[in-house]
Coordinates of C-alpha atoms in Angstrom, one line a residue:
M835 CA 78.9 79.0 142.8
E836 CA 78.1 76.8 139.8
H837 CA 76.3 78.3 136.9
D838 CA 74.4 76.7 134.0
A839 CA 76.4 77.7 131.0
S840 CA 73.6 77.6 128.5
P841 CA 71.5 80.7 129.6
R842 CA 74.7 82.8 129.7
D843 CA 76.3 81.4 126.5
H844 CA 76.9 84.4 124.3
K845 CA 76.0 82.6 121.1
K846 CA 72.5 81.9 122.6
L847 CA 72.2 85.5 123.8
G848 CA 73.3 86.8 120.4
R849 CA 70.4 85.0 118.7
E850 CA 67.8 85.8 121.4
L851 CA 68.7 89.5 121.5
D852 CA 69.2 89.7 117.7
L853 CA 72.8 91.0 118.0
F854 CA 74.8 88.9 115.5
T855 CA 74.6 85.8 113.3
F856 CA 76.8 83.6 111.1
S857 CA 76.2 82.4 107.6
D858 CA 77.8 79.4 106.0
T859 CA 77.5 81.2 102.7
V860 CA 79.6 84.1 104.0
G861 CA 82.0 81.7 105.7
K862 CA 82.8 80.2 109.1
G863 CA 84.2 82.5 111.7
L864 CA 83.0 85.6 109.9
P865 CA 80.3 87.3 112.1
L866 CA 77.4 89.4 110.8
F867 CA 76.2 92.1 113.2
T868 CA 72.6 93.4 113.2
E869 CA 71.8 97.0 113.7
K870 CA 71.5 96.3 117.5
G871 CA 74.8 94.5 117.6
A872 CA 76.5 97.2 115.5
A873 CA 75.2 99.8 118.0
I874 CA 77.0 98.0 120.8
Y875 CA 80.1 97.6 118.6
R876 CA 80.2 101.4 117.9
E877 CA 79.8 102.3 121.6
L878 CA 82.7 100.0 122.6
R879 CA 84.9 101.5 119.9
R880 CA 84.0 105.1 120.9
F881 CA 84.6 104.3 124.6
I882 CA 88.1 102.9 124.2
E883 CA 89.2 105.3 121.5
D884 CA 88.1 108.3 123.6
E885 CA 89.8 106.8 126.7
E886 CA 93.1 106.2 124.9
I887 CA 93.2 109.7 123.4
K888 CA 92.7 111.1 126.9
R889 CA 95.7 109.1 128.0
G890 CA 98.0 110.4 125.2
Y891 CA 97.6 107.8 122.5
L892 CA 97.8 108.9 118.9
H893 CA 95.1 107.1 116.9
V894 CA 96.1 106.3 113.3
K895 CA 94.7 104.3 110.4
T896 CA 96.7 101.8 108.3
P897 CA 95.6 99.3 105.6
D898 CA 94.1 95.8 106.1
I899 CA 96.6 94.3 103.6
A900 CA 100.3 94.7 103.0
K901 CA 103.0 93.2 100.9
L902 CA 104.4 89.8 102.0
D903 CA 107.8 91.5 102.3
L904 CA 106.6 93.5 105.3
Y905 CA 105.9 90.3 107.3
K906 CA 109.1 88.8 106.2
K907 CA 110.9 91.9 107.5
S908 CA 109.1 91.6 110.9
G909 CA 109.6 87.8 111.1
H910 CA 105.9 87.0 111.4
Y911 CA 106.4 85.2 108.1
P912 CA 107.3 82.3 108.7
L913 CA 107.1 82.3 112.5
Y914 CA 103.4 83.2 112.5
L915 CA 102.6 81.3 109.3
D916 CA 100.0 78.9 110.8
S917 CA 97.8 81.8 111.7
M918 CA 98.1 83.8 108.5
Y919 CA 96.0 83.5 105.3
A920 CA 97.7 82.5 102.0
P921 CA 99.3 85.3 100.0
I922 CA 97.2 87.1 97.4
R923 CA 99.0 87.8 94.1
I924 CA 98.4 91.3 92.7
D925 CA 100.4 92.7 89.7
D926 CA 103.2 90.2 90.2
E927 CA 103.5 91.0 93.9
E928 CA 102.3 89.0 96.9
F929 CA 100.1 90.6 99.6
M930 CA 98.7 89.4 102.9
L931 CA 95.6 90.1 104.9
R932 CA 97.2 91.4 108.0
P933 CA 97.1 89.2 111.1
M934 CA 98.7 92.0 113.3
T935 CA 99.3 95.8 113.2
C936 CA 102.8 96.2 114.5
P937 CA 104.7 96.2 111.2
H938 CA 102.4 98.9 109.8
H939 CA 102.9 101.1 112.9
F940 CA 106.7 100.7 112.7
E941 CA 106.7 101.7 109.0
L942 CA 104.6 104.7 110.0
F943 CA 107.1 105.6 112.7
L944 CA 109.9 105.3 110.1
S945 CA 108.3 107.8 107.7
R946 CA 110.1 110.7 109.4
P947 CA 112.8 111.4 112.0
H948 CA 111.8 111.5 115.6
S949 CA 113.3 113.3 118.6
Y950 CA 113.6 112.0 122.1
R951 CA 111.2 114.8 123.1
E952 CA 108.4 112.9 121.2
L953 CA 108.9 109.7 123.2
P954 CA 107.1 107.8 124.5
M955 CA 105.0 107.8 121.3
R956 CA 101.8 105.8 121.8
I957 CA 100.6 104.7 118.3
A958 CA 97.1 103.2 118.5
E959 CA 94.6 101.9 116.1
L960 CA 91.3 100.0 116.2
A961 CA 92.5 97.6 113.6
Q962 CA 90.7 94.9 111.6
L963 CA 92.8 91.8 111.7
Y964 CA 92.5 88.4 109.9
R965 CA 93.8 85.2 111.5
Y966 CA 93.3 81.7 110.3
E967 CA 91.7 79.5 112.9
Q968 CA 91.0 75.8 112.4
S969 CA 87.3 75.2 112.0
G970 CA 87.2 73.1 115.1
E971 CA 88.6 76.0 117.2
L972 CA 86.0 78.6 116.1
M973 CA 83.5 79.5 118.8
G974 CA 80.9 82.3 118.4
L975 CA 82.6 85.7 118.8
Q976 CA 85.3 84.3 121.1
R977 CA 87.3 82.7 118.3
V978 CA 86.6 84.2 114.9
R979 CA 88.7 84.7 111.7
T980 CA 88.4 88.4 111.5
F981 CA 88.1 90.9 114.5
C982 CA 88.8 94.5 115.5
L983 CA 91.7 94.8 118.0
A984 CA 92.3 97.9 120.1
D985 CA 96.0 97.7 119.4
A986 CA 98.9 100.0 120.3
H987 CA 102.6 100.1 120.0
I988 CA 104.6 102.4 122.3
I989 CA 108.0 103.6 121.1
C990 CA 110.2 104.4 124.0
A991 CA 113.6 106.0 124.5
S992 CA 114.9 103.7 127.3
E993 CA 114.2 100.4 129.1
E994 CA 113.1 102.5 132.1
Q995 CA 110.6 104.4 130.0
A996 CA 109.3 101.1 128.5
V997 CA 108.7 99.7 132.0
E998 CA 106.8 102.8 132.9
E999 CA 104.7 102.5 129.8
I1000 CA 104.0 98.8 130.6
S1001 CA 102.8 99.8 134.0
G1002 CA 100.6 102.5 132.5
A1003 CA 99.2 100.0 130.0
L1004 CA 98.3 97.7 132.9
D1005 CA 96.6 100.6 134.7
L1006 CA 94.5 101.2 131.6
I1007 CA 93.6 97.5 131.3
E1008 CA 92.5 97.4 135.0
Y1009 CA 90.4 100.6 134.5
V1010 CA 88.7 99.1 131.4
A1011 CA 88.1 95.8 133.3
G1012 CA 86.6 97.8 136.2
V1013 CA 84.2 99.6 133.8
F1014 CA 82.8 96.2 132.8
G1015 CA 82.5 95.0 136.3
L1016 CA 85.5 92.7 136.2
T1017 CA 87.7 92.4 139.4
K1018 CA 91.3 91.2 139.7
G1019 CA 91.5 87.8 141.3
N1020 CA 87.9 87.0 140.6
E1021 CA 87.1 87.4 137.0
Y1022 CA 90.7 87.7 135.7
R1023 CA 94.3 87.0 136.8
F1024 CA 97.8 87.9 135.6
R1025 CA 100.2 85.6 133.9
L1026 CA 103.8 86.4 133.1
S1027 CA 104.4 84.6 129.8
L1028 CA 108.0 83.5 129.3
G1029 CA 110.0 82.2 126.3
D1030 CA 111.9 78.9 126.0
R1031 CA 115.6 79.3 125.2
A1032 CA 115.7 75.8 123.8
N1033 CA 113.1 76.5 121.2
S1034 CA 115.0 78.7 118.7
E1035 CA 112.5 77.9 115.9
K1036 CA 109.7 79.6 117.8
Y1037 CA 111.5 82.5 119.5
Y1038 CA 113.9 85.2 118.5
K1039 CA 117.4 84.1 119.4
N1040 CA 119.0 86.5 121.9
D1041 CA 119.4 84.8 125.3
A1042 CA 120.7 87.9 127.1
A1043 CA 117.8 90.0 125.9
W1044 CA 115.3 87.3 127.0
E1045 CA 116.9 87.1 130.5
K1046 CA 116.9 90.8 131.0
S1047 CA 113.4 91.5 129.6
E1048 CA 111.8 88.7 131.6
S1049 CA 113.5 90.0 134.7
L1050 CA 112.2 93.5 134.1
L1051 CA 108.6 92.3 133.8
R1052 CA 108.9 90.0 136.8
D1053 CA 110.3 92.9 138.9
L1054 CA 107.5 95.2 137.7
M1055 CA 104.8 92.7 138.6
K1056 CA 106.3 92.3 142.1
R1057 CA 106.4 96.1 142.6
R1058 CA 102.8 96.4 141.5
G1059 CA 101.7 93.8 144.1
G1060 CA 99.1 91.2 143.8
E1061 CA 99.4 87.6 142.7
F1062 CA 100.6 86.4 139.3
E1063 CA 101.8 83.2 137.9
E1064 CA 104.6 82.4 135.4
A1065 CA 104.2 80.2 132.3
K1066 CA 107.1 79.0 130.2
D1067 CA 106.8 78.8 126.4
E1068 CA 103.8 81.2 126.3
A1069 CA 105.7 84.4 125.2
A1070 CA 105.5 86.2 121.8
F1071 CA 108.3 85.3 119.5
Y1072 CA 109.8 88.7 120.0
G1073 CA 109.7 88.9 123.8
P1074 CA 107.9 88.2 127.1
K1075 CA 104.5 89.4 127.9
I1076 CA 102.0 90.0 130.7
D1077 CA 98.7 88.3 129.9
I1078 CA 95.4 89.0 131.6
Q1079 CA 93.6 85.6 131.7
M1080 CA 89.9 85.1 132.0
K1081 CA 87.7 82.0 132.0
N1082 CA 84.7 82.0 129.6
V1083 CA 81.3 80.6 130.4
N1084 CA 82.4 77.2 129.3
G1085 CA 85.3 77.2 131.8
K1086 CA 88.0 77.6 129.1
E1087 CA 90.7 80.1 129.8
D1088 CA 91.4 82.9 127.2
T1089 CA 93.8 85.7 127.1
A1090 CA 91.6 88.8 127.2
F1091 CA 94.3 91.6 127.3
T1092 CA 98.1 91.6 126.8
V1093 CA 101.1 93.8 127.3
Q1094 CA 104.3 92.7 125.5
Y1095 CA 107.9 93.8 125.8
D1096 CA 109.6 93.7 122.4
F1097 CA 113.4 93.6 122.0
C1098 CA 113.3 92.1 118.5
M1099 CA 111.4 94.5 116.2
P1100 CA 113.6 97.6 117.0
D1101 CA 116.4 95.6 115.5
R1102 CA 114.5 94.2 112.5
F1103 CA 113.0 97.6 111.6
D1104 CA 116.0 99.7 112.8
L1105 CA 113.8 101.9 114.9
R1106 CA 115.8 104.9 116.0
Y1107 CA 115.3 108.3 117.5
V1108 CA 117.5 111.4 117.8
A1109 CA 118.8 111.6 121.3
E1110 CA 119.5 114.7 123.4
D1111 CA 123.2 114.6 122.3
G1112 CA 122.2 114.5 118.6
T1113 CA 123.1 110.9 118.0
K1114 CA 120.7 108.3 116.7
K1115 CA 119.8 105.6 119.3
R1116 CA 117.8 102.4 119.2
A1117 CA 114.3 102.6 120.5
F1118 CA 112.4 100.2 122.8
V1119 CA 108.9 98.9 122.0
V1120 CA 105.9 97.9 124.0
H1121 CA 102.9 96.2 122.4
R1122 CA 99.5 96.3 124.2
S1123 CA 95.8 95.7 123.8
S1124 CA 93.5 97.7 126.1
I1125 CA 90.0 96.3 125.6
G1126 CA 91.2 93.4 123.5
A1127 CA 89.1 92.4 120.5
I1128 CA 85.8 94.3 120.2
E1129 CA 84.0 91.1 119.3
R1130 CA 85.2 89.2 122.3

């Protein structure tokens, strides 16, 4: 059934319902929420935070800026450079507005030793992020330059545990989608986003890890049933991911939620835990967003 996009356009509804606005003086892509919009914003935050805590997530708080060295350590700088704001010089050091939360959460994990009994450790945060978008790509609340992401990073003791956590994250995403009346196959679909071995400038170089991790996610999707498609050259630089794709009112497809398997950051940050035999072993990491960006 065809719909006229204009009555359902969220920018139009935002004005008519007095939910949010934009100001050229404040800056493009920087939304201002009225008291009505802020009330909805609070309810969304409360809903997902409470739901995640019920499912064993540990909610934390980390800063909106960090030293440039942190993003060099993670590899986001320079691999994610086009989406990052320019460094800010403070007291002869360079800082960045954070475009993602994972390096912060890894440093939090490294602040003390961890036993295998603590894993999986589900570190979550409703984090304010800052990403540079070209002015022509900005669109209402769908593409903004700052947003609150329901983000989490799950530290696991084994590949098997990581796969279980990925499946659990997908269960949470499907639950959240259902709460908002979205059904699989109608309003959203699954995409297995793969890397490209030939593009070493875009992706972490480890062909064996790419092959194994992509196979793990493919097998998981087959076991869970339902349709999914594969897309080459759509992965994160640190590993493959399962994206939940939705079409907006204008017919353009967006990634609403994502679950990512990361074989890169455990090496870069030397993420280890104390195993049952007393030795230190390398951890495995899952990235995921449950409700996605609150604005979107």
